[in-house]
PDB file of C-alpha atoms in Angstrom:
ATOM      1  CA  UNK A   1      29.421  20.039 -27.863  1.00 84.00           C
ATOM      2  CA  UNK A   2      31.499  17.140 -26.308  1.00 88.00           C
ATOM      3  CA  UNK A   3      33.997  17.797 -23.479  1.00 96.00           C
ATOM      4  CA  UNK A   4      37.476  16.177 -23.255  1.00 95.00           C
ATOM      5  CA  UNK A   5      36.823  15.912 -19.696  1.00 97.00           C
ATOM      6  CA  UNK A   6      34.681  12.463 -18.189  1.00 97.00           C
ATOM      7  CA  UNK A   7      34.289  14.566 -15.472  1.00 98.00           C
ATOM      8  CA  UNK A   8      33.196  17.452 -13.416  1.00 98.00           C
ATOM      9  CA  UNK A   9      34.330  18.200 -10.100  1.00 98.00           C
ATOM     10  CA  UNK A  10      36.074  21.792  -9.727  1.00 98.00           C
ATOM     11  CA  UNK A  11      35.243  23.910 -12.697  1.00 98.00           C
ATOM     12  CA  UNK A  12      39.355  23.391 -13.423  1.00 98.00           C
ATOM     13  CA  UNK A  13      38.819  20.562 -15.884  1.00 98.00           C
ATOM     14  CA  UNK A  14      37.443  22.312 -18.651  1.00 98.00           C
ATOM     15  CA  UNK A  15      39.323  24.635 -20.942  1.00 98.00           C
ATOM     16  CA  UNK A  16      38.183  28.571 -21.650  1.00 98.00           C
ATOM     17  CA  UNK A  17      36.831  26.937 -25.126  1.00 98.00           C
ATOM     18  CA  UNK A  18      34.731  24.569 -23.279  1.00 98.00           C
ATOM     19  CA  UNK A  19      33.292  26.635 -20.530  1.00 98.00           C
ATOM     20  CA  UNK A  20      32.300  28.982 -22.790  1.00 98.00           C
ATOM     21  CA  UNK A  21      31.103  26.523 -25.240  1.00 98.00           C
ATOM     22  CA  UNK A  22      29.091  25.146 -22.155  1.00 98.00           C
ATOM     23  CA  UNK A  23      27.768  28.906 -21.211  1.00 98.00           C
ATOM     24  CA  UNK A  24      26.297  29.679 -24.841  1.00 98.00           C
ATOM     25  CA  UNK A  25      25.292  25.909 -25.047  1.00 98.00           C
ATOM     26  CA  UNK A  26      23.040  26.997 -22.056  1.00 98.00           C
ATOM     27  CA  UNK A  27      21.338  29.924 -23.448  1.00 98.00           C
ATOM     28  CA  UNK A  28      20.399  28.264 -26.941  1.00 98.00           C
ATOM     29  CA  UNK A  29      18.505  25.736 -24.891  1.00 98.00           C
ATOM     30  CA  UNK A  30      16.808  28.134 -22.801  1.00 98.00           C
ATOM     31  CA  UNK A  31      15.718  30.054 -26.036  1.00 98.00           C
ATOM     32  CA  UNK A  32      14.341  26.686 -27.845  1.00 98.00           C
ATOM     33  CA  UNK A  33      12.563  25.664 -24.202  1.00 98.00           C
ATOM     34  CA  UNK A  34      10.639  29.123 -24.283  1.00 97.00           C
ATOM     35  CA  UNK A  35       9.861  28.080 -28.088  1.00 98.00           C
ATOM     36  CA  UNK A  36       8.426  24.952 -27.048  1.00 97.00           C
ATOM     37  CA  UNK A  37      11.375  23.013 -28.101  1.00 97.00           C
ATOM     38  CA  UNK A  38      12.653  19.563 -25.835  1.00 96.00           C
ATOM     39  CA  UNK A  39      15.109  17.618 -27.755  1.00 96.00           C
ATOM     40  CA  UNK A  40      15.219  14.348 -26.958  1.00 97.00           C
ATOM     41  CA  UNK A  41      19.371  14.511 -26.641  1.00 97.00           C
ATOM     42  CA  UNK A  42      19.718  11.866 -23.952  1.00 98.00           C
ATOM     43  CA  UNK A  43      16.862   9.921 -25.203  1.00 97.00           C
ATOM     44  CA  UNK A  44      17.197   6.319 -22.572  1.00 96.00           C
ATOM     45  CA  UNK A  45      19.984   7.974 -20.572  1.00 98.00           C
ATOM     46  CA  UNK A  46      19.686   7.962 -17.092  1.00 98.00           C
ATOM     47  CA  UNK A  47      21.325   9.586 -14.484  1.00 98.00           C
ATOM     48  CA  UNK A  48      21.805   8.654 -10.384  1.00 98.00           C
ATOM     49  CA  UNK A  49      21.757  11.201  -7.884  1.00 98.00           C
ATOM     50  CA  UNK A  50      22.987  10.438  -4.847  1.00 96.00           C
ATOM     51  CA  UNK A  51      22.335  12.819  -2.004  1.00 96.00           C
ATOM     52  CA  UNK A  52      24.469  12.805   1.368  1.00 93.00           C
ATOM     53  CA  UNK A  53      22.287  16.420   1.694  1.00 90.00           C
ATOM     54  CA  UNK A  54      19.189  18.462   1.130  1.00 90.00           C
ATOM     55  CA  UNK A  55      18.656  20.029  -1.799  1.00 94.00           C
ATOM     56  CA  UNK A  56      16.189  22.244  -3.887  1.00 96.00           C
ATOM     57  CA  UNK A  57      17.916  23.633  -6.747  1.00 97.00           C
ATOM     58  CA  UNK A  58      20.217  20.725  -7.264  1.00 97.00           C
ATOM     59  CA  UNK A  59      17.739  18.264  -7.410  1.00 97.00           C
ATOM     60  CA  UNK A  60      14.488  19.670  -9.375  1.00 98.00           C
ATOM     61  CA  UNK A  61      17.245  20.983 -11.770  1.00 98.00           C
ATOM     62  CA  UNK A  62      18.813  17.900 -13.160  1.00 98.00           C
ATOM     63  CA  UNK A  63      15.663  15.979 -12.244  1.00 98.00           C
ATOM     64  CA  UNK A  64      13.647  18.002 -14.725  1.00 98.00           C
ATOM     65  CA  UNK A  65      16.698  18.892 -17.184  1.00 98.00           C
ATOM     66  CA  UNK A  66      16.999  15.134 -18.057  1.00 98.00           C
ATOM     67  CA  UNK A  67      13.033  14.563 -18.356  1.00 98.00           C
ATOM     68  CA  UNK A  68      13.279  17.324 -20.981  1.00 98.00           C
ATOM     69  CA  UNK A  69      16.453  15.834 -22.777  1.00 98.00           C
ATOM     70  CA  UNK A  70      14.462  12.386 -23.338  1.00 98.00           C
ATOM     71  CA  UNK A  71      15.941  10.871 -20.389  1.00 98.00           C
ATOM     72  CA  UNK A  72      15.448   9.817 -16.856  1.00 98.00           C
ATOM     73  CA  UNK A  73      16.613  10.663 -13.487  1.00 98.00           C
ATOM     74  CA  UNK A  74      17.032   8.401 -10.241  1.00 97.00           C
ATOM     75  CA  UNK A  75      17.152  10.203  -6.679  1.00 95.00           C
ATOM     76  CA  UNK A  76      19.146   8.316  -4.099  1.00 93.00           C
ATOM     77  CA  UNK A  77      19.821   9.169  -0.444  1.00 89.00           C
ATOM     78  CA  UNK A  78      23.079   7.732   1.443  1.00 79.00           C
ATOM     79  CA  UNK A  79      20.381   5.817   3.492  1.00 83.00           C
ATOM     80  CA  UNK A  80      18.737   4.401   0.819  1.00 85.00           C
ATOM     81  CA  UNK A  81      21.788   2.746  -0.635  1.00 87.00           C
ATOM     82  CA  UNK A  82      24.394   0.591   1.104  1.00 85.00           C
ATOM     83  CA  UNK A  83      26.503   2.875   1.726  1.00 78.00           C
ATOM     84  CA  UNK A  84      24.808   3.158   4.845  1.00 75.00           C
ATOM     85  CA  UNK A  85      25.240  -0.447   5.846  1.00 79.00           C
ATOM     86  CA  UNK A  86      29.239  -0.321   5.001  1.00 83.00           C
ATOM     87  CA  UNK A  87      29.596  -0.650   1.026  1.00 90.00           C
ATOM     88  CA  UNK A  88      32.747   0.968   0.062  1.00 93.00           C
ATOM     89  CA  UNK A  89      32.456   4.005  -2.449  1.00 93.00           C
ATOM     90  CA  UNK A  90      34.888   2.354  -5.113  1.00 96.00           C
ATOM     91  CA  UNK A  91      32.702  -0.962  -5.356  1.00 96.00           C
ATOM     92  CA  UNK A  92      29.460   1.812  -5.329  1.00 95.00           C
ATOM     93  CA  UNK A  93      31.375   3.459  -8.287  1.00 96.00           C
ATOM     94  CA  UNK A  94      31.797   0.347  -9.874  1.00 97.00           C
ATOM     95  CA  UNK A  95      27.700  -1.334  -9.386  1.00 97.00           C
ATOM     96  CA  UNK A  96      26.592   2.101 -10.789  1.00 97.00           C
ATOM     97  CA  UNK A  97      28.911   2.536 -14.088  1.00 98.00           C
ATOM     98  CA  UNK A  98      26.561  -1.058 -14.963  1.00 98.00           C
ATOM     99  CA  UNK A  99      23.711   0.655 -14.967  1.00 97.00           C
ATOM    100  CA  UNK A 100      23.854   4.145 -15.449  1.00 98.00           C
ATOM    101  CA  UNK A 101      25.308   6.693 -18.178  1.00 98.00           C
ATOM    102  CA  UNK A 102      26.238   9.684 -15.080  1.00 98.00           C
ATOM    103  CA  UNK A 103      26.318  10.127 -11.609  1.00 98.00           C
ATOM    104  CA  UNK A 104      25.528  13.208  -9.629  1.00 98.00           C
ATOM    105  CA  UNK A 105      26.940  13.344  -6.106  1.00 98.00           C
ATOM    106  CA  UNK A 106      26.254  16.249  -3.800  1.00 97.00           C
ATOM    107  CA  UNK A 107      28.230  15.275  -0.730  1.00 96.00           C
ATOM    108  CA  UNK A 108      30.056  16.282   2.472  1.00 94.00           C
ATOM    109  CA  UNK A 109      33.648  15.669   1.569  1.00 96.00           C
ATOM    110  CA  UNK A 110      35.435  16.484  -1.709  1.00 98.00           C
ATOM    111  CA  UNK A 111      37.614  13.388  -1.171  1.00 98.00           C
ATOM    112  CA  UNK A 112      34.400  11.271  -1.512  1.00 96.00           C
ATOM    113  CA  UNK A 113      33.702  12.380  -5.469  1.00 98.00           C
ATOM    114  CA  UNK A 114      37.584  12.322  -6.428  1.00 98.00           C
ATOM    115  CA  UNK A 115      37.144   8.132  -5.017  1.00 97.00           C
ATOM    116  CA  UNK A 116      33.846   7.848  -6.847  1.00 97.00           C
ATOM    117  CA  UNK A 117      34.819   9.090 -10.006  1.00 98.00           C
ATOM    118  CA  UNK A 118      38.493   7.344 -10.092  1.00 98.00           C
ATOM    119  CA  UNK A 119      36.242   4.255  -9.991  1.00 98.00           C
ATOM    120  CA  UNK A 120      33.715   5.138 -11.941  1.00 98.00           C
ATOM    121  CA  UNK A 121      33.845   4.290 -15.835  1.00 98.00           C
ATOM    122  CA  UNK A 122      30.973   6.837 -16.388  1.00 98.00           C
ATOM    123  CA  UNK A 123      30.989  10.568 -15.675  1.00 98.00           C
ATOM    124  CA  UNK A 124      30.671  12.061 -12.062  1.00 98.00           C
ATOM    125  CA  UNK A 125      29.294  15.188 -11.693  1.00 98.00           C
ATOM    126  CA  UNK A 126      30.241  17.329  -8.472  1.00 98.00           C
ATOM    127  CA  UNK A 127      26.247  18.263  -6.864  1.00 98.00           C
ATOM    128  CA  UNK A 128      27.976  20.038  -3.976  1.00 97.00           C
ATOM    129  CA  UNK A 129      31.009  19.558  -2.454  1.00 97.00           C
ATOM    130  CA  UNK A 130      32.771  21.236   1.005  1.00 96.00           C
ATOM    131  CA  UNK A 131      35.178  22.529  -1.661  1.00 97.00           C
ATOM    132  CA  UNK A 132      33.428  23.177  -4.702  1.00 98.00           C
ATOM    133  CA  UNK A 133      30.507  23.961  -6.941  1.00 98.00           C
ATOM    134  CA  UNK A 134      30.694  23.742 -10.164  1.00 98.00           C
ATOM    135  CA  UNK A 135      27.012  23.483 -11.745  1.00 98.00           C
ATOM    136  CA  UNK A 136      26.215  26.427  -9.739  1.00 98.00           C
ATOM    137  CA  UNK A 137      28.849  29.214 -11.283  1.00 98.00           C
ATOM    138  CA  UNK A 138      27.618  27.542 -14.705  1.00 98.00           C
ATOM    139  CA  UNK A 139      24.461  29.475 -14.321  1.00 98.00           C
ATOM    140  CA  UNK A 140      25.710  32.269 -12.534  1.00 99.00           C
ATOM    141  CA  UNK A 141      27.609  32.968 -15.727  1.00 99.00           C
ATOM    142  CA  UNK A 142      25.259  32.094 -17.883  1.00 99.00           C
ATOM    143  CA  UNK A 143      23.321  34.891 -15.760  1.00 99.00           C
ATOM    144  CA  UNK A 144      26.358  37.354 -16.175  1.00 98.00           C
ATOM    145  CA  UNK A 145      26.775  36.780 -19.949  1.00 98.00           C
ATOM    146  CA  UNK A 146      22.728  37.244 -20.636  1.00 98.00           C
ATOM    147  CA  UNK A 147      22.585  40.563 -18.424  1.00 98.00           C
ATOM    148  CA  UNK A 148      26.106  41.987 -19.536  1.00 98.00           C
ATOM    149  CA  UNK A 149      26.131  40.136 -23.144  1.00 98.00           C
ATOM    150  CA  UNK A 150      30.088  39.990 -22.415  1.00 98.00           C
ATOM    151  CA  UNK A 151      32.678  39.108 -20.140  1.00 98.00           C
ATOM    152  CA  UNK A 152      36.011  40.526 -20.720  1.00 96.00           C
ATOM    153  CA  UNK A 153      36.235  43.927 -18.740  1.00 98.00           C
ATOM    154  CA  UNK A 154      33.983  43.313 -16.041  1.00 98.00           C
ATOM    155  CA  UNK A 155      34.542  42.894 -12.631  1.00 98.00           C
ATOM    156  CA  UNK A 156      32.855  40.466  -9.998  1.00 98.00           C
ATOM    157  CA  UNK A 157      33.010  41.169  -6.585  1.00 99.00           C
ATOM    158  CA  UNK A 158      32.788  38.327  -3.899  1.00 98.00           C
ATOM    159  CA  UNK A 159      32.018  39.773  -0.405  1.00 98.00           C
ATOM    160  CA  UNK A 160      31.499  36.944   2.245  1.00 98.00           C
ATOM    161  CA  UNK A 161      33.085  34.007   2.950  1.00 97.00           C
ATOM    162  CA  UNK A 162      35.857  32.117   0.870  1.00 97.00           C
ATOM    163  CA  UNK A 163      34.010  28.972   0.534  1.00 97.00           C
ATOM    164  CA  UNK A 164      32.746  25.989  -1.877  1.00 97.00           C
ATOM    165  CA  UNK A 165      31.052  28.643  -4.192  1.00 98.00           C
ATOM    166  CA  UNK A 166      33.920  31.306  -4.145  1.00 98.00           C
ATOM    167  CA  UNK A 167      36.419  28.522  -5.160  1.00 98.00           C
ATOM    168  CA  UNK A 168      34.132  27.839  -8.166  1.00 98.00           C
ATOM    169  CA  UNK A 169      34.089  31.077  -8.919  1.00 98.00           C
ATOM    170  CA  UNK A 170      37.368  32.101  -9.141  1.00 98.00           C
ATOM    171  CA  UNK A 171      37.989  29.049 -11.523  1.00 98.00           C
ATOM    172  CA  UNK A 172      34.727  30.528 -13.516  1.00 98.00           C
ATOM    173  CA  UNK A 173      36.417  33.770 -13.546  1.00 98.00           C
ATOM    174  CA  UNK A 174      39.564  32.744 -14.992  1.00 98.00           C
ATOM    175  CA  UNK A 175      38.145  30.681 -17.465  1.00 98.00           C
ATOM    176  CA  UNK A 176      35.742  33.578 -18.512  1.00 98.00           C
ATOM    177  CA  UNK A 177      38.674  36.301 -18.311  1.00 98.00           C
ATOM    178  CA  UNK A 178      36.703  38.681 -15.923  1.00 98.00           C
ATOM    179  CA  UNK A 179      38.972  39.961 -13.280  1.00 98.00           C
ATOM    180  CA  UNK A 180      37.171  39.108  -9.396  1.00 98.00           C
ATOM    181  CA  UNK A 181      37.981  40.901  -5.910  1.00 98.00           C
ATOM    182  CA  UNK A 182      37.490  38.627  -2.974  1.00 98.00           C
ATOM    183  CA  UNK A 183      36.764  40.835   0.310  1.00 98.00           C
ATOM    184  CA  UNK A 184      36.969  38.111   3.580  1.00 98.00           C
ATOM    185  CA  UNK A 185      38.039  38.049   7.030  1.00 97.00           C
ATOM    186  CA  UNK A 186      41.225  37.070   7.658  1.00 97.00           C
ATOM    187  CA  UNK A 187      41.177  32.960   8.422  1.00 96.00           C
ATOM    188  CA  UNK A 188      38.037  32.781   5.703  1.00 96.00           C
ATOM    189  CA  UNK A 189      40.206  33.137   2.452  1.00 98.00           C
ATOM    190  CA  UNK A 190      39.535  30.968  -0.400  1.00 98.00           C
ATOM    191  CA  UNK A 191      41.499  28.143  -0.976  1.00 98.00           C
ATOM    192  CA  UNK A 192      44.913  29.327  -2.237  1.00 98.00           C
ATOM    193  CA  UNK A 193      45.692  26.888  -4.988  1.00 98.00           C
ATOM    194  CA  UNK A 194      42.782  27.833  -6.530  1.00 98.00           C
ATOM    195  CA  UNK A 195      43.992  31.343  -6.553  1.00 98.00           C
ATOM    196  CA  UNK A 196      47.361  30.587  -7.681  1.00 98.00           C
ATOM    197  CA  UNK A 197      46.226  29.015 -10.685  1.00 98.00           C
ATOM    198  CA  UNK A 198      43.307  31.313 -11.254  1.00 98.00           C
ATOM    199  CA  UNK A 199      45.946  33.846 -11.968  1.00 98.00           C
ATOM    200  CA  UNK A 200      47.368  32.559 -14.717  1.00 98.00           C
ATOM    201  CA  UNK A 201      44.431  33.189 -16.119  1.00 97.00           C
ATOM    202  CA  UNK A 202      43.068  36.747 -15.428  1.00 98.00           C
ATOM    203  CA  UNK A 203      43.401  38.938 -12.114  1.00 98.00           C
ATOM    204  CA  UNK A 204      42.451  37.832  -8.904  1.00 98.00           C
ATOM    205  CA  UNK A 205      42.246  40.166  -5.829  1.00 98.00           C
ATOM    206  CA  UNK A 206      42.041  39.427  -2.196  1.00 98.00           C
ATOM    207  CA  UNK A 207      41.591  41.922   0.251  1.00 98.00           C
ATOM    208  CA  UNK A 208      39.448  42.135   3.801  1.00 98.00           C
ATOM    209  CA  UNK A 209      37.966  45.956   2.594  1.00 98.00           C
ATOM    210  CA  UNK A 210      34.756  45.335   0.936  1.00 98.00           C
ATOM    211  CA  UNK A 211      34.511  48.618   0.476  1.00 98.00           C
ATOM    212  CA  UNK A 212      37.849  48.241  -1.700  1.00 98.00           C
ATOM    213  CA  UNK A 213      36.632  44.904  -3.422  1.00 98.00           C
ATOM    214  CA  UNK A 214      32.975  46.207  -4.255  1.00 98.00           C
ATOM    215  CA  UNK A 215      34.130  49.971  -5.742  1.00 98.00           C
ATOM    216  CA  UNK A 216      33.536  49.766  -9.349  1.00 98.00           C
ATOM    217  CA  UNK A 217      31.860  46.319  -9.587  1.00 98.00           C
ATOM    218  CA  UNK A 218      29.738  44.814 -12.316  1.00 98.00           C
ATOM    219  CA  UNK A 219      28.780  41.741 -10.109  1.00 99.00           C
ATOM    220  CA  UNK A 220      28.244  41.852  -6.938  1.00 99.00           C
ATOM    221  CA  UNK A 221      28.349  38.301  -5.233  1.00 98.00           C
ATOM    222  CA  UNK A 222      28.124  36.562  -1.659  1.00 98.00           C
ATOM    223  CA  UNK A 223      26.955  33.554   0.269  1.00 97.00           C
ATOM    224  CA  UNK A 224      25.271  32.264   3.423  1.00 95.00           C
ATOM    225  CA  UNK A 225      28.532  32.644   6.214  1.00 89.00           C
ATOM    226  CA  UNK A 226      26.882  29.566   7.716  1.00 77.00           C
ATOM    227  CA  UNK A 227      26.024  26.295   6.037  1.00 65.00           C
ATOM    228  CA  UNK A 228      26.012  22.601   5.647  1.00 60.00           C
ATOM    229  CA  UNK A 229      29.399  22.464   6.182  1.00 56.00           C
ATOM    230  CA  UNK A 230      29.789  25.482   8.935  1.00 63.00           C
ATOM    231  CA  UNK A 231      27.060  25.520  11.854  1.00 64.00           C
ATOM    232  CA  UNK A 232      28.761  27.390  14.495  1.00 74.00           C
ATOM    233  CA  UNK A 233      26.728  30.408  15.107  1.00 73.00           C
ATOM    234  CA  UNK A 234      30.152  32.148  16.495  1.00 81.00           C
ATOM    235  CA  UNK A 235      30.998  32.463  12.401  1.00 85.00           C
ATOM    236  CA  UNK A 236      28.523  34.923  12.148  1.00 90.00           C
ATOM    237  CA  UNK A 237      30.285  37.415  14.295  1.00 91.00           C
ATOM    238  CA  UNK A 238      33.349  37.455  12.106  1.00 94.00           C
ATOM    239  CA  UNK A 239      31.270  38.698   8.836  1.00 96.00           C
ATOM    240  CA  UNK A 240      28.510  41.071  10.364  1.00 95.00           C
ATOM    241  CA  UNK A 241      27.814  44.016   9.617  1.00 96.00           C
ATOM    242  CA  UNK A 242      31.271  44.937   7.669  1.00 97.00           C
ATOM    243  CA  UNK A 243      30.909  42.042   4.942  1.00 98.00           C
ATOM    244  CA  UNK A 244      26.680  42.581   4.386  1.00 98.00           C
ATOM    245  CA  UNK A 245      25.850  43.197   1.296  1.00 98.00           C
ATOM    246  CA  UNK A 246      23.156  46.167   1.718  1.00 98.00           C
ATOM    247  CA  UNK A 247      22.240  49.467  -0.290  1.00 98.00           C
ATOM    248  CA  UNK A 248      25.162  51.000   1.243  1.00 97.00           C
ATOM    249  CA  UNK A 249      27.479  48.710  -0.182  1.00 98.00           C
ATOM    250  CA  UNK A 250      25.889  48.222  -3.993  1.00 98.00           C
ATOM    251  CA  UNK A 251      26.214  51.752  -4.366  1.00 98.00           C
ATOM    252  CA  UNK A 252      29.637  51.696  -4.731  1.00 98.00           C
ATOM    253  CA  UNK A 253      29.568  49.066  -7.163  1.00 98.00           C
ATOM    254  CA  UNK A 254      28.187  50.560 -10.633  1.00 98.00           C
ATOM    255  CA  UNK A 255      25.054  51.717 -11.271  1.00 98.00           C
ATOM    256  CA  UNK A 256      24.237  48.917 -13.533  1.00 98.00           C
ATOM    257  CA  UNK A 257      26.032  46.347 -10.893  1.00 98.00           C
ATOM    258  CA  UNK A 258      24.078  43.116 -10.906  1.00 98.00           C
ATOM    259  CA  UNK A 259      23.112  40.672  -7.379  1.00 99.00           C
ATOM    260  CA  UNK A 260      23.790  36.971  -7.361  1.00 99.00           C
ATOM    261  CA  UNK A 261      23.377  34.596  -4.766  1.00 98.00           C
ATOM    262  CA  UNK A 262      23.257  30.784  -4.914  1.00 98.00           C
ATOM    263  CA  UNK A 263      20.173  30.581  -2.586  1.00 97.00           C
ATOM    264  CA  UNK A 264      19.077  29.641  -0.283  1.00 96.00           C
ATOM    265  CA  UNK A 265      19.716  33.054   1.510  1.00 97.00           C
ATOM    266  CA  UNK A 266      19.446  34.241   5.160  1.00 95.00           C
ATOM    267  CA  UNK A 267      18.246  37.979   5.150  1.00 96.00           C
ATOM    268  CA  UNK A 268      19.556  40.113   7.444  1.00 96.00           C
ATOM    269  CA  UNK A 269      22.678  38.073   7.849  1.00 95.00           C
ATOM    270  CA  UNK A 270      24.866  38.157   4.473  1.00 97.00           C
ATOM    271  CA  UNK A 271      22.363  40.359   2.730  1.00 98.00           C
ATOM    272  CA  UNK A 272      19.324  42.859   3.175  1.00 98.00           C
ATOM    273  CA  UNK A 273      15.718  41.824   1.461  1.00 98.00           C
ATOM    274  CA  UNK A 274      16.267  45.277   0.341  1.00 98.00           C
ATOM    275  CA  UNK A 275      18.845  44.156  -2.149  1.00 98.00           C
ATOM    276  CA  UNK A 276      18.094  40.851  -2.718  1.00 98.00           C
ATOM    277  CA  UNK A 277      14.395  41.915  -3.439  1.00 98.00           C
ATOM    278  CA  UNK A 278      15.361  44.957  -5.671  1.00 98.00           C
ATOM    279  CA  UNK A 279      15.833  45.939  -8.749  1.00 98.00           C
ATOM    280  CA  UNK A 280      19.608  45.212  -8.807  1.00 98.00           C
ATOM    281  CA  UNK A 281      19.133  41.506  -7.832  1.00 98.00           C
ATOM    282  CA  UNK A 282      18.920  38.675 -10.296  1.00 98.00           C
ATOM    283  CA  UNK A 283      18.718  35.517  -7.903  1.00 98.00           C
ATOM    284  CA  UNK A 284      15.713  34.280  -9.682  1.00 98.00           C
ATOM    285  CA  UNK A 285      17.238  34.114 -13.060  1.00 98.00           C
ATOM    286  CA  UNK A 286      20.089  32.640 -12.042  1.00 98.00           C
ATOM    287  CA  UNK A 287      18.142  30.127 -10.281  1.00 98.00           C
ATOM    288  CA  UNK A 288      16.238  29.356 -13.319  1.00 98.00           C
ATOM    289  CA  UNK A 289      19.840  28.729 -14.933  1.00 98.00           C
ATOM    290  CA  UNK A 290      20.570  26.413 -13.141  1.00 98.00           C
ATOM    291  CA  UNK A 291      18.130  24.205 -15.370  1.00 98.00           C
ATOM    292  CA  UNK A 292      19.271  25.091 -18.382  1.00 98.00           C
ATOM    293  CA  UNK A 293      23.139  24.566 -17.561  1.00 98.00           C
ATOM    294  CA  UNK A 294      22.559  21.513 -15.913  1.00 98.00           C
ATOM    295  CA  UNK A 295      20.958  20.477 -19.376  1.00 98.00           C
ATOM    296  CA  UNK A 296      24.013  21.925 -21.557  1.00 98.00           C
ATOM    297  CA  UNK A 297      26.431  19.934 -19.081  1.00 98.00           C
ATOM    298  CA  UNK A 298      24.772  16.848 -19.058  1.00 98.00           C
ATOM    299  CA  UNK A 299      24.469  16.651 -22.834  1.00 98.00           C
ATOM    300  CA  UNK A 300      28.099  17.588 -23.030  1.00 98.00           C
ATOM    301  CA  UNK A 301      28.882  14.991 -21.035  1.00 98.00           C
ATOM    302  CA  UNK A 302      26.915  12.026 -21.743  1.00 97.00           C
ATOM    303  CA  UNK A 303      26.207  12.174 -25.310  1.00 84.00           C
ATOM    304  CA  UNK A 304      27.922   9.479 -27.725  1.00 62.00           C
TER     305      UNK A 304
END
């Protein structure tokens, strides 16, 4: 498939066609990979990664995904480039459109991608953001649709903090039709534009009851309260214990409710190894997923 979109940055570019064009895209090349089967799709394609922070999943993901689609990855750091000596992003944007066919940036500041990719005349795909991340609700759905087989009538919730990876979500929820309950504490909403136009779309719930936002669920989803972008140990005081995700809490989320997490995770904090080791939890699928949607979006995106 080929999107209409050069680029990828929130989730809110593509249309409910596309993302779920994108989703099953991603499971028929994680069947042919089990088979044995690599096509060479990006065959000479090459892809920079710049990275302003660590990264596991991120990195081996697309790293690997383009190996297997006949093409080749580069892995930059801010410091290795001249960024770090004073080169402006645009004129950055503008050296790497000559050489490459896609850039991956996984960076502090939103604002930074939305400058690379206005002067960039190749795609720009958002790594990480402070605001968003898209390639990682790609494989939590892809997750979702391969243990549910559906999506309409099912019910995420999000217990945790609002942040980068709720955002996404909520944009992967409308565009998927499943109806999502947020449970924060007050101050740690997700953003509210995001909301407003989720809504449009399908129903989106915020509450500070996780209790409320859990009863019910098919998915049950949080994050790490603290992270790149949030260090102050004080945060962690606003979430625990009434926003953990424990064996107290997935019970009153179906039977058959389903555990996500982006990883990496801090047990004890926003979850127990009791759930994210159990039988409920699906971290390492989705983590696997991430390969295999990272594959289905760069092929969507770079492909003649």
């Amino acid at each position: 498939m080929k999107l209409k979109t050069k680029n990828l940055l929130t989730l809110a570019e593509l249309t409910p066609k596309e993302f779920l064009g994108l989703i099953d895209s991603s499971i028929q090349l994680k069947k042919e990979l089990k088979k044995g089967i690599c096509k060479p799709l990006l065959k000479n394609k090459t892809l920079t990664m710049i990275f302003q922070k660590p990264s596991t999943r991120t990195r081996v993901s697309l790293e690997i995904g383009m190996f297997q689609l006949g093409g080749h990855a580069i892995n930059l750091s801010s410091n290795d480039m001249q960024l770090s000596r004073g080169e402006s992003i645009e004129d950055t944007a503008k050296t790497l459109s000559g050489y490459s066919d896609c850039i991956m940036a996984r960076v502090y500041e939103h604002k930074l991608l939305e400058t690379l990719s206005e002067h960039a005349s190749i795609p720009v795909i958002n790594g990480l953001s402070d605001s968003f991340h898209p390639c990682q609700i790609l494989a939590d759905f892809m997750t979702i649709k391969e243990k549910k087989k559906k999506f309409k009538g099912l019910k995420i919730a999000w217990v945790g903090d609002g942040n980068n990876v709720c955002n996404s979500m909520i944009y992967g929820a409308a565009l998927s039709g499943i109806d999502m309950f947020i449970a924060t504490p007050k101050g740690f909403e997700p953003e509210n534009y995001v909301v407003k136009e989720s809504q449009k779309l399908t129903n989106i719930e915020l509450t500070t009851d996780p209790l409320l936002a859990t009863k019910n669920a098919d998915v049950v989803v949080t994050d790490t309260y603290s992270s790149i972008h949030n260090q102050d140990p004080k945060r962690i005081e606003k979430f625990l214990p009434k926003y953990q995700i424990n064996s107290k809490l997935m019970n009153i989320a179906k039977k058959n409710a389903i555990f996500l997490h982006c990883l990496p995770a801090k047990r004890g904090q926003e979850v127990t190894s009791s759930v994210i080791d159990g039988p409920q939890s699906v971290v390492w699928d989705e983590a696997e997923n991430r390969l295999h949607t990272q594959k289905a979006l760069l092929a969507a995106l770079i492909r003649a």
